[in-house]
Amino acid sequence: MVSPNNTGVQVTEFLMICFPGMQDTQHWLSIILAPLLVLALAANFVLLFTIHQEASLHEPMYYLLAILSVLDVILCLTVIPKVLLIFWFNMKPISFVGCFLQMFVMNTFLPMESSTFLVMAYDRYVAICHPLRYPSIITEQFVINAAIFIVARNLLATLPTPVLAARLNYCASNVVENCICANISVAKLSCGDIRLNKLYQFVSVWCLLGSDLVLILLSYCFILRVVMCQQSGGTVTKALSTCGSHLILILFFYTLLLVFIFTNKAGKKIPSEVPILLNVLHHLIPPALNPIVYGVRTQEIKQGIIKLFKH
């Protein structure tokens, strides 16, 4: 599937070896990953079905939560099954097209999830800071426009990443020291200059995720200011509780992502297996956590799930 540089024959598939220093023991990680995958898929499908079936949940806030669940399911199914196949059956090969398709989905849908958190933060901002205008601003049409914004913005911004990587000349090694087709892990196997790939990924990631995070924090600053000005303790408690689930998930999503980025940049100071594992977990733990946190902390969703299982 690969030949030396001087033959001119191109790579037609890649070999994913996951953790370079754990080849004999990495399969034990499936004990953690497999149950988390089942939990993530089951929890998200239950949440989606509950929102679909329960008429009281046919509101913009829950539609946004459904969008988040769909993105979680797609990210899970794009990454984790292949990782488990490597662990269980040593199925390391992935086709050239399949690798860059996986890269495209990861690079596009992860920022989409960030943008969804941003729209949800705006929803909470309007609900708490402008409650009388909430029904006229946050409508079903708003959700449709938000979904178009989420898809268009991130698709246009992230599409060049896999395109730039795919157009490189792969004529040397085809062994990817990663569990997934991450942009730099694959691009560094090429025989060409990858400085543009690195620069574009750096700029696009920080522009997309960085701007989302800043706007989310600004939204919660405004929310906190309004809540602190409330005279009634009950009003303060209720306002904070409506944002609690959302804030927990945002903090977890961005904290794990930032830890992954900084450990990846640390280079040889940190074992290479650490950022690889964090990257895999970032495609699994938030999808498992999101529907559970909302299901436990949101009374309307909890009642809908109970009603669903009773019937």
PDB file of C-alpha atoms in Angstrom, residues 84-186:
ATOM      1  CA  LEU A  84     -12.754  -0.259  19.019  1.00  0.00           C
ATOM      2  CA  LEU A  85     -12.198  -2.210  15.785  1.00  0.00           C
ATOM      3  CA  ILE A  86      -8.480  -1.454  16.079  1.00  0.00           C
ATOM      4  CA  PHE A  87      -8.417  -2.624  19.703  1.00  0.00           C
ATOM      5  CA  TRP A  88     -10.514  -5.763  19.222  1.00  0.00           C
ATOM      6  CA  PHE A  89      -9.718  -7.020  15.731  1.00  0.00           C
ATOM      7  CA  ASN A  90      -6.473  -5.197  14.862  1.00  0.00           C
ATOM      8  CA  MET A  91      -8.290  -3.526  11.925  1.00  0.00           C
ATOM      9  CA  LYS A  92      -5.723  -0.762  11.512  1.00  0.00           C
ATOM     10  CA  PRO A  93      -6.124   0.051   7.791  1.00  0.00           C
ATOM     11  CA  ILE A  94      -8.357   2.917   6.720  1.00  0.00           C
ATOM     12  CA  SER A  95      -8.791   3.960   3.101  1.00  0.00           C
ATOM     13  CA  PHE A  96      -7.375   7.231   1.795  1.00  0.00           C
ATOM     14  CA  VAL A  97     -10.879   8.613   1.196  1.00  0.00           C
ATOM     15  CA  GLY A  98     -12.189   7.231   4.511  1.00  0.00           C
ATOM     16  CA  CYS A  99      -9.391   8.910   6.438  1.00  0.00           C
ATOM     17  CA  PHE A 100     -10.050  12.361   4.989  1.00  0.00           C
ATOM     18  CA  LEU A 101     -13.812  11.900   5.355  1.00  0.00           C
ATOM     19  CA  GLN A 102     -13.282  11.209   9.054  1.00  0.00           C
ATOM     20  CA  MET A 103     -11.013  14.262   9.258  1.00  0.00           C
ATOM     21  CA  PHE A 104     -13.700  16.399   7.609  1.00  0.00           C
ATOM     22  CA  VAL A 105     -16.443  15.252  10.013  1.00  0.00           C
ATOM     23  CA  MET A 106     -14.273  15.774  13.102  1.00  0.00           C
ATOM     24  CA  ASN A 107     -13.034  19.198  12.033  1.00  0.00           C
ATOM     25  CA  THR A 108     -16.521  20.369  11.060  1.00  0.00           C
ATOM     26  CA  PHE A 109     -18.872  18.873  13.638  1.00  0.00           C
ATOM     27  CA  LEU A 110     -16.786  19.696  16.710  1.00  0.00           C
ATOM     28  CA  PRO A 111     -16.970  23.471  15.996  1.00  0.00           C
ATOM     29  CA  MET A 112     -20.669  22.969  15.181  1.00  0.00           C
ATOM     30  CA  GLU A 113     -21.112  21.706  18.730  1.00  0.00           C
ATOM     31  CA  SER A 114     -19.323  24.793  20.033  1.00  0.00           C
ATOM     32  CA  SER A 115     -21.594  27.024  17.936  1.00  0.00           C
ATOM     33  CA  THR A 116     -24.642  25.194  19.306  1.00  0.00           C
ATOM     34  CA  PHE A 117     -23.476  25.993  22.847  1.00  0.00           C
ATOM     35  CA  LEU A 118     -23.183  29.626  21.753  1.00  0.00           C
ATOM     36  CA  VAL A 119     -26.758  29.708  20.430  1.00  0.00           C
ATOM     37  CA  MET A 120     -27.973  28.012  23.628  1.00  0.00           C
ATOM     38  CA  ALA A 121     -26.147  30.671  25.677  1.00  0.00           C
ATOM     39  CA  TYR A 122     -27.930  33.377  23.659  1.00  0.00           C
ATOM     40  CA  ASP A 123     -31.232  31.579  24.321  1.00  0.00           C
ATOM     41  CA  ARG A 124     -30.566  31.713  28.081  1.00  0.00           C
ATOM     42  CA  TYR A 125     -29.433  35.349  27.821  1.00  0.00           C
ATOM     43  CA  VAL A 126     -32.705  36.401  26.192  1.00  0.00           C
ATOM     44  CA  ALA A 127     -34.767  34.265  28.607  1.00  0.00           C
ATOM     45  CA  ILE A 128     -33.225  35.898  31.685  1.00  0.00           C
ATOM     46  CA  CYS A 129     -32.245  39.389  30.542  1.00  0.00           C
ATOM     47  CA  HIS A 130     -35.257  40.051  28.264  1.00  0.00           C
ATOM     48  CA  PRO A 131     -37.981  37.644  29.439  1.00  0.00           C
ATOM     49  CA  LEU A 132     -40.885  39.640  27.988  1.00  0.00           C
ATOM     50  CA  ARG A 133     -39.324  39.600  24.519  1.00  0.00           C
ATOM     51  CA  TYR A 134     -38.302  35.928  24.674  1.00  0.00           C
ATOM     52  CA  PRO A 135     -41.392  34.495  22.879  1.00  0.00           C
ATOM     53  CA  SER A 136     -41.003  36.955  19.999  1.00  0.00           C
ATOM     54  CA  ILE A 137     -37.216  36.481  19.609  1.00  0.00           C
ATOM     55  CA  ILE A 138     -36.630  32.774  20.301  1.00  0.00           C
ATOM     56  CA  THR A 139     -39.056  31.167  17.852  1.00  0.00           C
ATOM     57  CA  GLU A 140     -39.023  28.085  15.649  1.00  0.00           C
ATOM     58  CA  GLN A 141     -37.802  30.276  12.798  1.00  0.00           C
ATOM     59  CA  PHE A 142     -34.946  31.402  15.044  1.00  0.00           C
ATOM     60  CA  VAL A 143     -33.956  27.745  15.552  1.00  0.00           C
ATOM     61  CA  ILE A 144     -34.026  27.137  11.777  1.00  0.00           C
ATOM     62  CA  ASN A 145     -31.879  30.226  11.163  1.00  0.00           C
ATOM     63  CA  ALA A 146     -29.511  29.168  13.953  1.00  0.00           C
ATOM     64  CA  ALA A 147     -29.149  25.688  12.444  1.00  0.00           C
ATOM     65  CA  ILE A 148     -28.340  27.208   9.033  1.00  0.00           C
ATOM     66  CA  PHE A 149     -25.794  29.510  10.695  1.00  0.00           C
ATOM     67  CA  ILE A 150     -24.181  26.611  12.589  1.00  0.00           C
ATOM     68  CA  VAL A 151     -23.818  24.468   9.453  1.00  0.00           C
ATOM     69  CA  ALA A 152     -22.797  27.195   6.981  1.00  0.00           C
ATOM     70  CA  ARG A 153     -20.301  28.985   9.224  1.00  0.00           C
ATOM     71  CA  ASN A 154     -18.412  25.890  10.294  1.00  0.00           C
ATOM     72  CA  LEU A 155     -18.603  24.100   6.956  1.00  0.00           C
ATOM     73  CA  LEU A 156     -17.071  27.052   5.102  1.00  0.00           C
ATOM     74  CA  ALA A 157     -14.425  27.655   7.762  1.00  0.00           C
ATOM     75  CA  THR A 158     -13.276  24.051   8.261  1.00  0.00           C
ATOM     76  CA  LEU A 159     -13.591  22.554   4.766  1.00  0.00           C
ATOM     77  CA  PRO A 160     -10.114  23.793   3.708  1.00  0.00           C
ATOM     78  CA  THR A 161      -8.484  21.706   6.484  1.00  0.00           C
ATOM     79  CA  PRO A 162      -9.126  18.236   4.967  1.00  0.00           C
ATOM     80  CA  VAL A 163      -8.822  19.661   1.433  1.00  0.00           C
ATOM     81  CA  LEU A 164      -5.330  21.039   2.151  1.00  0.00           C
ATOM     82  CA  ALA A 165      -4.320  17.734   3.762  1.00  0.00           C
ATOM     83  CA  ALA A 166      -5.741  15.585   0.944  1.00  0.00           C
ATOM     84  CA  ARG A 167      -3.893  17.505  -1.772  1.00  0.00           C
ATOM     85  CA  LEU A 168      -0.487  16.770  -0.209  1.00  0.00           C
ATOM     86  CA  ASN A 169       1.815  14.226  -1.811  1.00  0.00           C
ATOM     87  CA  TYR A 170       1.801  11.041   0.318  1.00  0.00           C
ATOM     88  CA  CYS A 171       4.640   8.921  -0.972  1.00  0.00           C
ATOM     89  CA  ALA A 172       6.468   7.773   2.151  1.00  0.00           C
ATOM     90  CA  SER A 173       5.189   6.194   5.393  1.00  0.00           C
ATOM     91  CA  ASN A 174       1.478   5.481   5.802  1.00  0.00           C
ATOM     92  CA  VAL A 175       1.572   4.709   9.541  1.00  0.00           C
ATOM     93  CA  VAL A 176      -0.518   7.213  11.524  1.00  0.00           C
ATOM     94  CA  GLU A 177       0.509   7.370  15.178  1.00  0.00           C
ATOM     95  CA  ASN A 178      -2.992   8.173  16.325  1.00  0.00           C
ATOM     96  CA  CYS A 179      -6.389   6.517  16.796  1.00  0.00           C
ATOM     97  CA  ILE A 180      -8.066   8.951  14.423  1.00  0.00           C
ATOM     98  CA  CYS A 181      -7.195  10.821  11.238  1.00  0.00           C
ATOM     99  CA  ALA A 182      -6.221  14.062  12.928  1.00  0.00           C
ATOM    100  CA  ASN A 183      -5.047  16.734  10.501  1.00  0.00           C
ATOM    101  CA  ILE A 184      -1.419  17.114  11.619  1.00  0.00           C
ATOM    102  CA  SER A 185      -0.957  13.404  12.426  1.00  0.00           C
ATOM    103  CA  VAL A 186      -1.778  12.600   8.791  1.00  0.00           C
TER     104      VAL A 186
END
